[in-house]
C-alpha atoms as an extended CHARMM CRD file, in Angstrom:
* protein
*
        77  EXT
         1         1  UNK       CA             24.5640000000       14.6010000000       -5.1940000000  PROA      1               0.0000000000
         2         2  UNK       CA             21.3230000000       16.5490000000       -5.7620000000  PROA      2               0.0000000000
         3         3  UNK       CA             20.5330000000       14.3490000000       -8.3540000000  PROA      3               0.0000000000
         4         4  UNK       CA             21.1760000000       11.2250000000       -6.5220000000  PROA      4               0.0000000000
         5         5  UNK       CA             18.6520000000       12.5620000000       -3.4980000000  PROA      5               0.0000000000
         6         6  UNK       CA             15.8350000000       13.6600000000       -6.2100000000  PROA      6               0.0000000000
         7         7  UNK       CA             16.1810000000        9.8160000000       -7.5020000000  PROA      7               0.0000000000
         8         8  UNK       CA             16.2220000000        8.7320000000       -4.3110000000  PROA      8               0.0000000000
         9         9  UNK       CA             12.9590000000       10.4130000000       -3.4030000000  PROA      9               0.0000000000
        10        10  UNK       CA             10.6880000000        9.7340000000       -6.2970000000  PROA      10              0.0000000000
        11        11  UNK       CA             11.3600000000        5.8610000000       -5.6480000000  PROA      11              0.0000000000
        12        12  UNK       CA             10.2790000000        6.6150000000       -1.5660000000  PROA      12              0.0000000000
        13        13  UNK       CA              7.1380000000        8.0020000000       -3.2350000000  PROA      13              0.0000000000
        14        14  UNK       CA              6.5770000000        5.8610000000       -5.7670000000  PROA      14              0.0000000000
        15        15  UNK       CA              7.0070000000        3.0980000000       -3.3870000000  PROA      15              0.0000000000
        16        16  UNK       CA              4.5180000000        4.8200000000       -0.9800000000  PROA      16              0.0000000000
        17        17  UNK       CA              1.9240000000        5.1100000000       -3.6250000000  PROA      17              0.0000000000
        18        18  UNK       CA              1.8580000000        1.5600000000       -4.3370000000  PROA      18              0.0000000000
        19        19  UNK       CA              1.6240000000        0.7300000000       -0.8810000000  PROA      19              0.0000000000
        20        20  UNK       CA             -1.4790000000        2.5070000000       -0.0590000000  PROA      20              0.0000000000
        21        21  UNK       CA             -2.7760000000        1.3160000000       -3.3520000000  PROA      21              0.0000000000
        22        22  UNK       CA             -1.9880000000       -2.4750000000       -1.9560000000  PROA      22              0.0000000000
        23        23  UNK       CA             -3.5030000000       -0.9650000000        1.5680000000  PROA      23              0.0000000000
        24        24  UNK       CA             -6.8520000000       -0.0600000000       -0.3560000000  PROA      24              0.0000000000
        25        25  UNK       CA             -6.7760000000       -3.4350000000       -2.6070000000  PROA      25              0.0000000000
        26        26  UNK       CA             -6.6060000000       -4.9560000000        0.8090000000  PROA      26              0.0000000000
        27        27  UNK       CA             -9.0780000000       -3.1020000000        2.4910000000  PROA      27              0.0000000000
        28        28  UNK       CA            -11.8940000000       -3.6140000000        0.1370000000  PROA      28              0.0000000000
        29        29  UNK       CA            -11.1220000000       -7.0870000000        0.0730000000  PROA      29              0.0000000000
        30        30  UNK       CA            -11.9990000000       -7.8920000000        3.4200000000  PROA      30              0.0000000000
        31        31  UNK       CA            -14.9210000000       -5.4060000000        3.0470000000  PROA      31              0.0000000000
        32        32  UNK       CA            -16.4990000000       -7.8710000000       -0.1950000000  PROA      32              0.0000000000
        33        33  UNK       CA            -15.6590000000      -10.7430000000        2.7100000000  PROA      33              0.0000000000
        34        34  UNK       CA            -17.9540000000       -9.3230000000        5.3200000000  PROA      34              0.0000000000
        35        35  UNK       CA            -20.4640000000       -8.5040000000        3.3300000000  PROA      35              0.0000000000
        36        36  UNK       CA            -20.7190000000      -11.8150000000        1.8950000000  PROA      36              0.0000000000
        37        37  UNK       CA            -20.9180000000      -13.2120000000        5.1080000000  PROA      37              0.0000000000
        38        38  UNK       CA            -23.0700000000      -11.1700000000        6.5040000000  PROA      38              0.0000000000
        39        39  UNK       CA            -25.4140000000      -12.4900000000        2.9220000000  PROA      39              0.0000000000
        40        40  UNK       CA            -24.9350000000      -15.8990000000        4.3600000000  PROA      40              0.0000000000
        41        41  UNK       CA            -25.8950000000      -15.0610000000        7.6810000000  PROA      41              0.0000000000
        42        42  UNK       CA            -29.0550000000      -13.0790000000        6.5950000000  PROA      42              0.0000000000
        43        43  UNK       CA            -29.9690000000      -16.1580000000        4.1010000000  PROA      43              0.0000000000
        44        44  UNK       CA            -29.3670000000      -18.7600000000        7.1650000000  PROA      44              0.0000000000
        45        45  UNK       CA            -31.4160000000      -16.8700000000        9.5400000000  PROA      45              0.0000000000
        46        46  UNK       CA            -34.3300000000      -16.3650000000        6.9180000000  PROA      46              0.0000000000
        47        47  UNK       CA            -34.1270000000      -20.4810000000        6.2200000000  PROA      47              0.0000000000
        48        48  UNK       CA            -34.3360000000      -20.8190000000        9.8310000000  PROA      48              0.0000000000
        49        49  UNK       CA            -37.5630000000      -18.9340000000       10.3210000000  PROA      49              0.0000000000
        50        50  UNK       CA            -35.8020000000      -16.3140000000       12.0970000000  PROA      50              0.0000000000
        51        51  UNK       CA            -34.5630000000      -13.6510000000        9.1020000000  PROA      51              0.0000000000
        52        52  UNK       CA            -36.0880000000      -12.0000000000        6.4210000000  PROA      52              0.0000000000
        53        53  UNK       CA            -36.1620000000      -11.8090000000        3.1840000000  PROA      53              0.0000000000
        54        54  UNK       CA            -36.0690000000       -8.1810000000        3.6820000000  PROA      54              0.0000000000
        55        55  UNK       CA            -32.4790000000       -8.4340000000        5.4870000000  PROA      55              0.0000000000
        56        56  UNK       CA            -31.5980000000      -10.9000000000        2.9320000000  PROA      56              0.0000000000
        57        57  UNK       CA            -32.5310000000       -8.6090000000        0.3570000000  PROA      57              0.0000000000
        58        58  UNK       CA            -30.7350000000       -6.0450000000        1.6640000000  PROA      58              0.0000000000
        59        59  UNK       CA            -27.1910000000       -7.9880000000        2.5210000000  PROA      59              0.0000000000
        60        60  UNK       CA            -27.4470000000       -8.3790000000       -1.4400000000  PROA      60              0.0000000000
        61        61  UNK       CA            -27.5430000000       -5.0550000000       -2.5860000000  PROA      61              0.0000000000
        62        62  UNK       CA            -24.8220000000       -4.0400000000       -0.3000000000  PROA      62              0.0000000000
        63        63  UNK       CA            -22.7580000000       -6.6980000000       -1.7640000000  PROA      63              0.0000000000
        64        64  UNK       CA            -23.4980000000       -6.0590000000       -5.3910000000  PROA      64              0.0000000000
        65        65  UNK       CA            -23.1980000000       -2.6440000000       -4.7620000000  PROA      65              0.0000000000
        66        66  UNK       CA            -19.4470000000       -3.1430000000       -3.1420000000  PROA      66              0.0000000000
        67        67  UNK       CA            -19.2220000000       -5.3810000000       -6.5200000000  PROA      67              0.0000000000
        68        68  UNK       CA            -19.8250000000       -3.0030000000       -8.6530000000  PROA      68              0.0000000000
        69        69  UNK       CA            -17.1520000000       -0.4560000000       -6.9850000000  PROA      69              0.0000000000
        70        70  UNK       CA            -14.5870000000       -2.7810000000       -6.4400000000  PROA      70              0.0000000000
        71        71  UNK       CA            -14.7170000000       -5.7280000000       -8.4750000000  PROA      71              0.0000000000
        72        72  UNK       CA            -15.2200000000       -9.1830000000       -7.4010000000  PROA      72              0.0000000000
        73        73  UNK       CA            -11.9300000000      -10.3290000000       -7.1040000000  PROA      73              0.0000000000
        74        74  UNK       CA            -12.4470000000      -11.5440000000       -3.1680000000  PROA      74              0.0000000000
        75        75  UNK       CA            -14.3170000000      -13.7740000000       -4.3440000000  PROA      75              0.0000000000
        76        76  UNK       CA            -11.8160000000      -15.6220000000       -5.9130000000  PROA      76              0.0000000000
        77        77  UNK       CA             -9.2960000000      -15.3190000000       -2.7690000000  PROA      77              0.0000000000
């Protein structure tokens, strides 16, 4: 019976562990999908006359730097 429950309770945390890991995949997905909106936003607004290239500029380096740290795979979603 012990051996049954110690089975038993490496799957529950193995099972945990990938589901935060899906959790995290997740969240950094949507993160690489806000930042490259706001990038669109900052580049429409600086087209328009009302942006900068400044806040342009800066949406960019946010998103390369989320790039760098997470991959780019939301860009392919």
């Amino acid at each position: 019976m012990a051996g049954f429950l110690d089975r038993a309770k490496e799957q529950a945390q193995r099972g945990l562990t990938q589901g935060k890991q899906k959790l995290d995949e997740v969240q950094a997905q949507r993160a690489g999908g806000d930042l490259l909106k706001r990038l669109g936003a900052a580049y429409y607004a600086e087209r328009r006359g009302s942006g900068s290239p400044e806040a342009t500029q800066q949406a960019l380096q946010a998103l390369e730097s989320h790039i760098a740290t997470n991959g780019d795979a939301f860009l392919r979603s």
